[in-house]
Coordinates of C-alpha atoms in Angstrom, one line a residue:
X221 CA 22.5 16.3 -15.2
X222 CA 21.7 12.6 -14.8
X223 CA 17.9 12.6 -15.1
X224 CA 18.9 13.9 -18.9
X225 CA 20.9 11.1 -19.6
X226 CA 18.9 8.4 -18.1
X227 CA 15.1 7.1 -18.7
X228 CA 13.6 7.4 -16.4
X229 CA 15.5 9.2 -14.7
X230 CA 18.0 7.4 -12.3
X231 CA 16.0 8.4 -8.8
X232 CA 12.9 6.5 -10.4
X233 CA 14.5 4.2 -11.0
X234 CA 16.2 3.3 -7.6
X235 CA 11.8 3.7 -6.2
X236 CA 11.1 1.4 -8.6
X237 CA 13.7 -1.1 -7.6
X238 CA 12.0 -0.8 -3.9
X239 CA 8.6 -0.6 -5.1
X240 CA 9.4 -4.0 -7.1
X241 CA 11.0 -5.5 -4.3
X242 CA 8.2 -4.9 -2.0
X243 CA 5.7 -6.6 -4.4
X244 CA 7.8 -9.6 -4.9
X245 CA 8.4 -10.0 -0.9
X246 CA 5.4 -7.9 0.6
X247 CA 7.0 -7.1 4.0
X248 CA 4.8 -5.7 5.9
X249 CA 7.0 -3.2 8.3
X250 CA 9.2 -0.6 6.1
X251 CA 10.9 2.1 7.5
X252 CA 12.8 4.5 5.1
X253 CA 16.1 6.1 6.7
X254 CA 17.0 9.6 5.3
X255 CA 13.3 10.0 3.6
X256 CA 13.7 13.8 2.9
X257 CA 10.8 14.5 0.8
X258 CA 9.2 11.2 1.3
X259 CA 8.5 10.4 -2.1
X260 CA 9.4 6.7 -1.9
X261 CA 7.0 6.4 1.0
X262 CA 4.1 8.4 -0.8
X263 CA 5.0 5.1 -3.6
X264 CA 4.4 2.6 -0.7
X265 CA 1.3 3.0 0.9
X266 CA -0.8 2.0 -2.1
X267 CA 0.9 -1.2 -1.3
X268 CA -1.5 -2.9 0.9
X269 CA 0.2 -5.6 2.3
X270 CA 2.2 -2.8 4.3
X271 CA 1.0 -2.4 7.6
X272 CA 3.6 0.0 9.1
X273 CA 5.6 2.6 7.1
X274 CA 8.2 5.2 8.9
X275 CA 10.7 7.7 7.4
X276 CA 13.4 9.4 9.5
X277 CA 15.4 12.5 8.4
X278 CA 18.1 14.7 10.2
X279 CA 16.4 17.5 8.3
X280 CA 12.5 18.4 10.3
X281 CA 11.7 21.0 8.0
X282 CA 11.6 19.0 5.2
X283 CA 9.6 16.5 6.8
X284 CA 7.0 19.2 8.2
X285 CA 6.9 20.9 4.5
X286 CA 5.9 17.5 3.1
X287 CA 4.3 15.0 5.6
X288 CA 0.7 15.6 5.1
X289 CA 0.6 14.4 1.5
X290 CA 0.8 10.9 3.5
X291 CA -2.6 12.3 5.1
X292 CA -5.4 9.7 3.6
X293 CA -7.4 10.4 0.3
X294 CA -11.3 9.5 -0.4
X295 CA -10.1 6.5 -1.8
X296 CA -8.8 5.6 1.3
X297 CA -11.9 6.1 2.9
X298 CA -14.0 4.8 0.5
X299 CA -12.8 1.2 0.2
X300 CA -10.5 1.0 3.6
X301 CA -7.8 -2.2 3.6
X302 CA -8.5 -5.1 5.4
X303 CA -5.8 -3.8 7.7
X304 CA -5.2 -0.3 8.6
X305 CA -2.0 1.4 7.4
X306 CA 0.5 3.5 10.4
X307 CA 2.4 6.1 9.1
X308 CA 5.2 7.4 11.0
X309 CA 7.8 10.3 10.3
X310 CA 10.7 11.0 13.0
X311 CA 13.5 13.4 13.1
X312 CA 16.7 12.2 13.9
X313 CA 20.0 11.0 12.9
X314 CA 20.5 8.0 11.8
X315 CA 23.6 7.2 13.8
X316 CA 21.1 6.8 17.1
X317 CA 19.5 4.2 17.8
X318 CA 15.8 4.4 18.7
X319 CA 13.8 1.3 19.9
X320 CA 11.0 2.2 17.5
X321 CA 13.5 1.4 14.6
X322 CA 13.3 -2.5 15.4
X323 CA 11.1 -5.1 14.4
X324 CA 11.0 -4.1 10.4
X325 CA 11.0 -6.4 7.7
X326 CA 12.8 -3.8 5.4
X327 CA 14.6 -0.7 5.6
X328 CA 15.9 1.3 3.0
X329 CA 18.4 4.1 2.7
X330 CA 18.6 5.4 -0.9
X331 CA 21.4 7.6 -1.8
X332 CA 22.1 8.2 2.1
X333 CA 25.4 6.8 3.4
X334 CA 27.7 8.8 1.1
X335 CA 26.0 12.1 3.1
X336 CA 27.8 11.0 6.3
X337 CA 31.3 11.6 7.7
X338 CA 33.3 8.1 6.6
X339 CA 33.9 7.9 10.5
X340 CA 30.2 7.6 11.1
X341 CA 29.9 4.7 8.6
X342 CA 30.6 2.3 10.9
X343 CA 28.2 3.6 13.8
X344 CA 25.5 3.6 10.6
X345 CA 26.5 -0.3 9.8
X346 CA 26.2 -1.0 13.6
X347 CA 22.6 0.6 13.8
X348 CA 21.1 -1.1 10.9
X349 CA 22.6 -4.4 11.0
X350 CA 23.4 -4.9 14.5
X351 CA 20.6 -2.6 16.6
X352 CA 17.6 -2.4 13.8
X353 CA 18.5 -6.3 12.7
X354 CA 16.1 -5.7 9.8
X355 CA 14.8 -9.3 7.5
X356 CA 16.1 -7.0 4.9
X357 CA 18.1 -3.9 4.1
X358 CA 18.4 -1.9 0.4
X359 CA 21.3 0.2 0.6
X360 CA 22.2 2.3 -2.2
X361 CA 25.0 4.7 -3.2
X362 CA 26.6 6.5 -6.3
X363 CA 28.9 4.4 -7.9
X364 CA 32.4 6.5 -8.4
X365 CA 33.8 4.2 -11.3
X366 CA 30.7 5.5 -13.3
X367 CA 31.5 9.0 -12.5
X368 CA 34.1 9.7 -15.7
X369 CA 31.0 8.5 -18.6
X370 CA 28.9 11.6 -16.6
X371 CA 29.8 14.7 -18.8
X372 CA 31.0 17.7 -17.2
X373 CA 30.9 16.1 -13.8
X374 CA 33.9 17.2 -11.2
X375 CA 34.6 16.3 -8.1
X376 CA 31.7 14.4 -6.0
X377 CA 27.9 14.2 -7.9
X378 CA 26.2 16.7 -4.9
X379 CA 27.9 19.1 -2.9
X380 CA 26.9 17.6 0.5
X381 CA 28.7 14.2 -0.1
X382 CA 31.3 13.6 2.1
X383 CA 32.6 10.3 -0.1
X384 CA 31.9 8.6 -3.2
X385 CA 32.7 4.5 -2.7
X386 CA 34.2 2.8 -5.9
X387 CA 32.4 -0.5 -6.6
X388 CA 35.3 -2.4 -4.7
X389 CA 34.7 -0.5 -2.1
X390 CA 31.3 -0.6 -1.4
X391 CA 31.6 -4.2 -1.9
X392 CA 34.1 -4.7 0.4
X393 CA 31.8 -2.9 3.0
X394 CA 28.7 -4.8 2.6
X395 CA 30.6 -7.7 2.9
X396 CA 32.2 -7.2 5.9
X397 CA 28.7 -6.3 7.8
X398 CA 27.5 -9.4 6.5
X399 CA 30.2 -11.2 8.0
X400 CA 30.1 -9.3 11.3
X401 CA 26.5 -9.3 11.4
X402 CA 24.6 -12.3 9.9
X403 CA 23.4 -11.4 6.4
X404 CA 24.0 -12.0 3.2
X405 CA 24.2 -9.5 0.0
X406 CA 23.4 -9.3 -3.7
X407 CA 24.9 -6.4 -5.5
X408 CA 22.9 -4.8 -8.0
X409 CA 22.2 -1.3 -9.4
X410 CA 20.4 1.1 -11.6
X411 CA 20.9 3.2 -14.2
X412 CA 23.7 1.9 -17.3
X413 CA 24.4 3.8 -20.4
X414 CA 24.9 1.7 -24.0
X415 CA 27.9 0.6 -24.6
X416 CA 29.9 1.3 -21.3
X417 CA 31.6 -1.3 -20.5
X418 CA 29.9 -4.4 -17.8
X419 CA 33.3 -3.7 -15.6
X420 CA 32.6 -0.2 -14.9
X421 CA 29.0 -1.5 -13.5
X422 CA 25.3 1.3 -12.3
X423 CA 25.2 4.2 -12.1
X424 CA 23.9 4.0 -8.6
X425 CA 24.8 0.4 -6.7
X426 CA 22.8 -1.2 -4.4
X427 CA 22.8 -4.3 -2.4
X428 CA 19.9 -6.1 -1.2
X429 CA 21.1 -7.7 2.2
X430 CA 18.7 -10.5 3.6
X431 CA 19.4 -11.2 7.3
X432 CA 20.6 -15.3 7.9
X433 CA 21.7 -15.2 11.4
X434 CA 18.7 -15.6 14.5
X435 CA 17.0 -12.3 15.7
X436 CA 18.9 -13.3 18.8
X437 CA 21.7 -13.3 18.1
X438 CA 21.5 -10.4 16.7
X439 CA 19.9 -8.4 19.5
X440 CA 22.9 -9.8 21.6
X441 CA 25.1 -7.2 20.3
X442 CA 22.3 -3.7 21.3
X443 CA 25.2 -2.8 23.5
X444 CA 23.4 -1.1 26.8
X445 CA 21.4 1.6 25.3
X446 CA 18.6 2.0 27.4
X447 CA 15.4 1.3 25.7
X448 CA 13.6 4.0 27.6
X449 CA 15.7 6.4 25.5
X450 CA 13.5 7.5 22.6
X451 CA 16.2 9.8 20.5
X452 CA 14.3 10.4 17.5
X453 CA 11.6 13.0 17.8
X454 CA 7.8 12.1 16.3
X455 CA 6.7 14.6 14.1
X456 CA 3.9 12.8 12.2
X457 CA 1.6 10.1 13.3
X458 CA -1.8 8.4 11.1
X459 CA -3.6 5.5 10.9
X460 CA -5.4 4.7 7.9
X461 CA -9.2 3.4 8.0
X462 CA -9.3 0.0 8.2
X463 CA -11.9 -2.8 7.6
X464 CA -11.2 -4.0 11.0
X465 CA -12.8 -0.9 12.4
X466 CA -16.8 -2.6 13.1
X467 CA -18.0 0.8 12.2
X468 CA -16.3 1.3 8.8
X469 CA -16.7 -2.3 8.3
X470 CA -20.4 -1.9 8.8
X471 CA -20.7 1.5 6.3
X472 CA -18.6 -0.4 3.5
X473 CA -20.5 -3.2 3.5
X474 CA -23.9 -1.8 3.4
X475 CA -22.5 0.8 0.8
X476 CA -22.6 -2.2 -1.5
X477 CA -26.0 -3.4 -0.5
X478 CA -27.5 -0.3 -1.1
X479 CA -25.3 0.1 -4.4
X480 CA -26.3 -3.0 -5.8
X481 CA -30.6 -2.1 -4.6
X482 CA -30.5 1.5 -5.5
X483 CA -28.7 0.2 -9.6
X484 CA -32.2 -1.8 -9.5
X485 CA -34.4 0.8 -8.1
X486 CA -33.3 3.2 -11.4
X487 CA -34.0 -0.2 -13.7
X488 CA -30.4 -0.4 -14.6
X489 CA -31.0 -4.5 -13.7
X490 CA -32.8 -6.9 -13.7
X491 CA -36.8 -6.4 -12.3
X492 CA -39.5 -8.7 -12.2
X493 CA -40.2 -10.0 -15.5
X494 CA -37.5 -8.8 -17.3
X495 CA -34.3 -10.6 -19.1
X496 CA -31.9 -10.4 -21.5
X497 CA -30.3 -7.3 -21.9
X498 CA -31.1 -6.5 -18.2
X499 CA -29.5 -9.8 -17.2
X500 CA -26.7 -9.0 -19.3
X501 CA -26.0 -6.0 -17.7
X502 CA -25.9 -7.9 -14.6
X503 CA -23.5 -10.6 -14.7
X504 CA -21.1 -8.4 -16.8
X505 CA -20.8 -5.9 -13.3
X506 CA -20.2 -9.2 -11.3
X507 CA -17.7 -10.4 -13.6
X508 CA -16.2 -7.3 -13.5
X509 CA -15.6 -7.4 -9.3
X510 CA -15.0 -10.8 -9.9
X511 CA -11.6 -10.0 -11.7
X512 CA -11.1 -6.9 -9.2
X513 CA -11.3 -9.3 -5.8
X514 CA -9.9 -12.0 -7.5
X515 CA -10.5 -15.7 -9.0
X516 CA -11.1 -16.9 -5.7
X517 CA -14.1 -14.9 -5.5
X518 CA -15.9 -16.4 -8.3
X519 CA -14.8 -19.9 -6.9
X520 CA -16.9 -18.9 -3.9
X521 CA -19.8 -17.8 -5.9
X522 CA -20.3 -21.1 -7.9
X523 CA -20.2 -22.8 -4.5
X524 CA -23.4 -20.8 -3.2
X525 CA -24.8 -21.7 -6.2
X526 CA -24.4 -24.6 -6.0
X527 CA -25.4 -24.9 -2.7
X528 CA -28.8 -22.8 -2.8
X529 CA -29.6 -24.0 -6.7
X530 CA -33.2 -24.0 -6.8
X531 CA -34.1 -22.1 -4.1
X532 CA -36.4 -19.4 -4.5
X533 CA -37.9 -17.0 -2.2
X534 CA -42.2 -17.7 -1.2
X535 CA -42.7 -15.6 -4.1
X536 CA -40.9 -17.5 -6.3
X537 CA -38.0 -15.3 -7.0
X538 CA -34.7 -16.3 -7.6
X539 CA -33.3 -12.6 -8.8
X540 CA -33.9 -9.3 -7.2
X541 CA -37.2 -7.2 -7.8
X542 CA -39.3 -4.7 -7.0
X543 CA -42.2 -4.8 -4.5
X544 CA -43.9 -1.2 -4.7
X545 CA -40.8 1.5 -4.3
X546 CA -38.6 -1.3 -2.1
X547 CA -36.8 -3.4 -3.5
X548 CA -36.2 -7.0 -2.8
X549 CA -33.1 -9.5 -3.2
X550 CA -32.8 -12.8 -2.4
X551 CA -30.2 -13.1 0.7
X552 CA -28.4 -15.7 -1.7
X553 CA -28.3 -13.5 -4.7
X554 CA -27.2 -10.4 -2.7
X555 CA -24.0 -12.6 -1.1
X556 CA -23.1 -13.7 -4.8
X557 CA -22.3 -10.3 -6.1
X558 CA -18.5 -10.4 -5.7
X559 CA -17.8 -7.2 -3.4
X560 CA -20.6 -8.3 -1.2
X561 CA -18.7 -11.8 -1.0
X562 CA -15.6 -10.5 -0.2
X563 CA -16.3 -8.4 2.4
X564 CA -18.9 -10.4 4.3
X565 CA -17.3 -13.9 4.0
X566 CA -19.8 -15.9 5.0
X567 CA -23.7 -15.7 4.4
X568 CA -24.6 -15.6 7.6
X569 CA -22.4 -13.4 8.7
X570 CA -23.7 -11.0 5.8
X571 CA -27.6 -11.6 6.9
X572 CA -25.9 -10.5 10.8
X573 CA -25.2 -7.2 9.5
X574 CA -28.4 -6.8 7.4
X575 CA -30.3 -7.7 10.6
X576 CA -28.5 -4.5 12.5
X577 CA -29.6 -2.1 10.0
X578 CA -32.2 0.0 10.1
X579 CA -32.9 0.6 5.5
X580 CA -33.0 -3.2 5.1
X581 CA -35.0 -6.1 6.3
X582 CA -34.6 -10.1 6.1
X583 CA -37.7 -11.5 5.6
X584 CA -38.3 -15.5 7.2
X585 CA -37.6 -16.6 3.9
X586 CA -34.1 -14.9 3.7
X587 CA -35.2 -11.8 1.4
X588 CA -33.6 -9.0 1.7
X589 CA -35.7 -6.2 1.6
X590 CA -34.2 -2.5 0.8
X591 CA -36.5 -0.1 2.0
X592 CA -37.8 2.8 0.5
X593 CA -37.6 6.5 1.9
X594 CA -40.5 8.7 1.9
X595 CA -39.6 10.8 -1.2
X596 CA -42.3 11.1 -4.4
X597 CA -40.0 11.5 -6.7
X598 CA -38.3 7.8 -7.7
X599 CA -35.5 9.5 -8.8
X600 CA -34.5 11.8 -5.8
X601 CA -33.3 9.7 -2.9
X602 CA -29.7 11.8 -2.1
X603 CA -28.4 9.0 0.5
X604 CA -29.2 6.2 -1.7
X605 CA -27.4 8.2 -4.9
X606 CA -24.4 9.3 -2.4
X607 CA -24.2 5.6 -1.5
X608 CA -24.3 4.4 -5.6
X609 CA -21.7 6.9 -6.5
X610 CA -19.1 6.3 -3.8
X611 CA -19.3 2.6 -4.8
X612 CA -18.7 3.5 -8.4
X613 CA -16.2 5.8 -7.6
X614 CA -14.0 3.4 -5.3
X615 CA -12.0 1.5 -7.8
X616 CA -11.5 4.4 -10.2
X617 CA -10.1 6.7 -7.4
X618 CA -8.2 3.9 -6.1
X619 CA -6.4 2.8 -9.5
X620 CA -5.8 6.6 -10.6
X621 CA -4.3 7.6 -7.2
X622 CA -2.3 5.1 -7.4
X623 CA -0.6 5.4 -11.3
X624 CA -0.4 9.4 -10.0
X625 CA 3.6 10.3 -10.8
X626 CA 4.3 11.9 -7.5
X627 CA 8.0 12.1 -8.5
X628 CA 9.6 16.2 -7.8
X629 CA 12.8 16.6 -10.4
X630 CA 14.7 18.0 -7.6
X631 CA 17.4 18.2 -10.8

């Protein structure tokens, strides 16, 4: 009934308000409590500045049904974070408290509290605020003064609500555990239909509590549970590839090198000799990574520039080219390419890892040199062409992963 009256649709909506949250304050530990389908997490881990994410649910068959769409996808693979990404789900009420719920930055409960019994409210408020002590909390709920504009709605909005709060009331709660437990609020919402009036307020209320008081403080009042006591049962547990792994450090890093030779090798750049268009073609891929890794990239790149202008290899080269099937790139060239740069940071550092690999080798006067394989046929090298297209493929995969609608009308 509401996702008809409202666009998007009002659970959208209340994602989106996370999702825009977590961009503005990038925490980096989110846990989600009552994440049912776990939509709102499958939103958040395209947000790389997240470094934990966990759901818990009273309901384990809905987690089971669901949890391995959190699995990682190629793009995940194919250009890994600089940190890896731990996802997990846990079974339990949310009236327990677990050790393993502490330490966040954020938690969320969206459309939760009002599935409780109003004598459990309290024991709820105690966990999050008092036991969990988030940095921050987004608590939403349906707003019963908007109930009347919703047409041919009686009685609560879902059968399994055990209380709908007016927005006095709700209010009145959050204040009180701010009081009682160190935080303040903001009240906000989602969802409003033109013309109601302000008074009346969203559809669905939230508040966005941000903790003031000391972590100490608030850890004073864990009561004596027993932190050996781990009530919440794990039902899914994954760690995401990560750049600090040496080994897929290593792969993604010579991926590149070998993108950037094997382009050449098929005379899609510049080769001995040869300008213009070719050259063209060139700096417009490098300004395109520059404005993918970002303007601090090409800062970089002007400073090696600068700092190697008029340097040429003993052949006189100062761009890549071709000796026999091989081909050749100055070390200072190769670092300037902007997803080299990024992910090697420092020249030497990138001529380290050329030195450890096997298809290249660094020449005394800092060329890198890509070897051939043994084929006859210039055009049929399978490794190098794997390694060319998972480069190209890695920021389109990435982006349209990313925009995917994973939203479910539930209705």
């Amino acid at each position: 009934m509401m996702n008809s009256i409202f666009t998007p649709p009002v659970y959208i909506q209340r994602h989106e308000f996370v999702v825009d949250f977590v961009k503005k304050n990038k925490p980096k530990k989110v846990i989600d409590l009552g994440c049912s389908n776990c939509t709102l997490l499958r939103k958040l881990k395209f947000h790389r500045e997240i470094e934990v994410l966990a759901g818990v649910d009273i309901d384990s068959d809905v987690i089971r049904n669901i949890m391995y769409a959190l699995a990682p996808i190629p793009s995940d693979y194919l250009q890994p974070g600089d940190h890896p990404l731990t996802i997990n789900l846990y079974q339990g009420s949310v009236t327990d408290r677990d050790p393993r719920t502490k330490g966040f930055d954020l938690v969320t409960s969206i459309e939760l509290i009002e599935h409780l019994q109003l004598e459990d409210v309290d024991m709820f408020t105690e966990v999050v605020f008092g036991y969990m002590a988030p940095v921050a909390a987004i608590i939403s709920t349906p707003n019963a003064d908007f109930n009347p504009l919703l047409p041919r709605l009686t009685g609560f909005r879902h059968p399994q609500h055990r209380f709908e709060w007016t927005k006095a009331e709700f209010q009145t709660w959050a204040l009180k555990a701010c009081r009682e437990f160190g935080y303040v609020v903001e009240f906000t919402g989602v969802g409003q239909i033109q013309g109601q009036e302000e008074s009346i307020g969203f559809c669905s209320q939230i508040g966005v509590f941000q903790r003031v008081r000391s972590l100490s403080d608030a850890s004073c009042r864990q009561g004596d549970v027993t932190e050996e006591r781990l009530p919440y049962r794990l039902l899914y547990d994954v760690v995401y590839p990560s750049l600090c792994d040496n080994n897929i450090f290593h792969r993604t890093l010579m991926n590149e090198v070998l993108y950037w030779a094997e382009t050449l090798r098929k005379g899609q750049m510049v080769t001995a000799g040869q300008g213009g268009e070719h050259t063209e073609r060139l700096e417009e891929r490098m300004e395109r990574e520059e404005s993918q890794t970002g303007g601090e990239q090409q800062c970089g790149r002007r400073e090696v520039n600068e700092e190697l202008e008029g340097q040429t290899t003993a052949q006189g080269h100062e761009e890549p080219y071709r000796a026999g099937r091989s081909v050749c790139i100055p070390l200072a060239r190769l670092w300037s390419c902007p997803r080299v740069q990024a992910l090697s940071g420092t020249v030497q550092h990138l001529k380290e890892v050329l030195l450890d690999d096997p298809r290249v080798e660094v020449t005394e006067d800092d060329t890198v040199m890509v070897l051939a394989g043994d084929e006859e046929d210039d055009d049929e090298d399978p490794e190098l062409d794997e390694n060319i297209n998972n480069a190209e493929t890695d920021q389109s995969l990435d982006s349209s992963v990313e925009n995917k609608d994973w939203e479910i009308d539930l209705g």
